[in-house]
Amino acid sequence: MLPAAEAEAKILDLVSLPVNAEQVPLDKALGRILAQSIPSPLDFPHWDNSAMDGYAVRHADVQGASAENPVALTLTETIPAGRSPTQPVDPGQAARILTGSMLPTGADTIVIQEVTRREGEQVLVLETPEPKQFVRHQGSFCRAGDPLMGAGLLIGGPELAVLASAQCLQVPVFPQPRVAILSTGDELVRPDTPLQPGQIVDSNQYALAALVRQAGAIPVPLGIVADQPQALRTAIQTALAQADVIVSGGGVSVGDYDYVDEILAELGATLHIRSVAVKPGKPLTVATFPAVQGSAPLYFGLPGNPVSALVTFWRFVVPALRKRSGLATVWGPGFVPAVTRHVLKAGGQRETYLWGRLTPTSAGYEFELASGGHNSGNLINLAGTNALAIVPVGTTRVAEGETVQVMAIS
Ligand code: AMP
Ligand code: MG
C-alpha cells in the first residue's frame, strides 16, 4: 500500500502537460486555461488620466497654495469621460476633470475637488498637492508588447476583464481533457429503472460526471458495464477511442468479479498503483496506456463504494486533471488547519478522511463532522458536506478542540 502523498506524486509524474492549443471566443473562455502568454496590444492606461474628480493643474502654479493663501486659476474647459481635451492648460489655468478623463497637455497634477472652491470662471486651490498627484500615467500598469498574462492561468472574471480590455476576441486555450466514466457491477441500474431485490442505482456515474465537470474537464458518461471480462474489455476499448482519461468505479478489489486490473494488463496498460493507504478507498488502480500523440491515456480504477469513489477522485484524480488541463501550478488539493468540534477516530494504519463541514471563524476554521455513519457505502451524509478532515497514519484519535488538516472539496 502506497502512502497517499507518494501516490499523488507518482500520479502527477505520469501526467504530461498539454501541448496543443485551440481558440475559443471570449464569451466562452470562462473556466478554460490560457495556452499562450498574451502580449498587450496597447499601453495600460492608454493615456495619462485622472484618478479623481477635481482639477487638472500645472504643479508649478499651485506650490504654496493653502486655505490662507489660495491660488486662483482660470478654468479652460470641463473634460468628461470619453472625450479628448480640446486645449492645453497654460500657466495660470486649470481644467475641470472627472475620474478616468484624459489629462490635457500642460497639466501634470490633479487637485481633488474637496480642496478647491469655485468662484465663477475661476477655481481657488486651497492646498498644495504632491507633484503628479492622482495622475495615472500611460503604460504604468502594462506597456504595449509586455505580457498581460502567462500561459497556464485559469480564466475567471479578472482574466476575462483583461482579455476584453486587450480586445482579445479569440482566446488561445488548452483543450479540456475528455474523461470517460464507466460504472462496473451487475447490481447497477439506471435511475429510471424500477429496482429489483439486490439492485442499486448507479449513483457514481452522476457524481463522477459532476466532479469531472467541476475539475474543468469534459465528462463522457459511458454507463454501466457488466461484471464480465468481455464486457469490460469492450467498454475500456470504447472509452480509449473517445477520451484521454478513463475513470471506472468498482471491480478493483479482490472479489470474485473484480476484473479491472486483469483486463487492463491484457489490453497493454502499465499498472503503476494498485492500492493506496487511504480510508475510504484502499483499492485504487492507476494505469497508463501506450502514448498516442505524445500523451499517454490515463486509467483510474476507483473503488465502487460511493464515498470511496468520490474521496479517491478528489484526492487523486482532480490533481491529475488539473495538470492535464494545463494549469501552471497548484495541482494538488488545498489543506487548511481547522479546529475539530468533534472527536475524530481512525484505525491508524491508513490516512483517514472524515467528511463534514469547514466553516470560517474569527480565529481561522473549524470542522464539524457529518452526523450519521462514516461508512464508505453511506452516500447520504456526504450530501451537504464541503470538506474532508484528515487523520494521519499513526493517529487513532483526535480530541475535540484539536487542530487537524482539512481538505476543501467544494
Ligand atoms: P466494488 O468496488 O465493485 O466491490 O463495489 C463496492 C460497493 O460499491 C458495492 O456495494 C457496490 O454495489 C457499490 N457500487 C459499485 N459501483 C457503484 C456505482 N456505480 N454506484 C453506486 N454504488 C456502487
Ligand atoms: Mg463490483
mmCIF file of N, CA and C and ligand atoms in Angstrom, residues 184-185 187 227 250-251 257-258, ligand 2:
data_model
loop_
_atom_site.group_PDB
_atom_site.id
_atom_site.type_symbol
_atom_site.label_atom_id
_atom_site.label_comp_id
_atom_site.label_asym_id
_atom_site.label_seq_id
_atom_site.Cartn_x
_atom_site.Cartn_y
_atom_site.Cartn_z
ATOM 1 N N THR A 184 -18.844 -0.230 -13.156
ATOM 2 C CA THR A 184 -18.889 -1.683 -13.296
ATOM 3 C C THR A 184 -19.729 -2.293 -12.192
ATOM 4 N N GLY A 185 -20.503 -3.284 -12.517
ATOM 5 C CA GLY A 185 -21.251 -4.005 -11.481
ATOM 6 C C GLY A 185 -22.574 -4.523 -12.005
ATOM 7 N N GLU A 187 -25.001 -5.370 -10.245
ATOM 8 C CA GLU A 187 -26.096 -4.912 -9.387
ATOM 9 C C GLU A 187 -26.610 -3.531 -9.789
ATOM 10 N N ASP A 227 -20.250 -7.201 -14.932
ATOM 11 C CA ASP A 227 -19.047 -7.845 -14.364
ATOM 12 C C ASP A 227 -18.661 -9.063 -15.199
ATOM 13 N N GLY A 250 -15.634 0.665 -9.254
ATOM 14 C CA GLY A 250 -15.910 -0.732 -8.901
ATOM 15 C C GLY A 250 -14.957 -1.694 -9.579
ATOM 16 N N GLY A 251 -14.999 -2.936 -9.069
ATOM 17 C CA GLY A 251 -14.240 -4.017 -9.699
ATOM 18 C C GLY A 251 -12.738 -3.982 -9.512
ATOM 19 N N TYR A 257 -15.507 -10.973 -8.748
ATOM 20 C CA TYR A 257 -15.910 -10.338 -10.005
ATOM 21 C C TYR A 257 -15.092 -9.083 -10.296
ATOM 22 N N ASP A 258 -13.947 -8.937 -9.672
ATOM 23 C CA ASP A 258 -13.132 -7.733 -9.841
ATOM 24 C C ASP A 258 -12.077 -7.966 -10.919
HETATM 25 MG MG MG B 2 -18.477 -4.535 -8.173
#
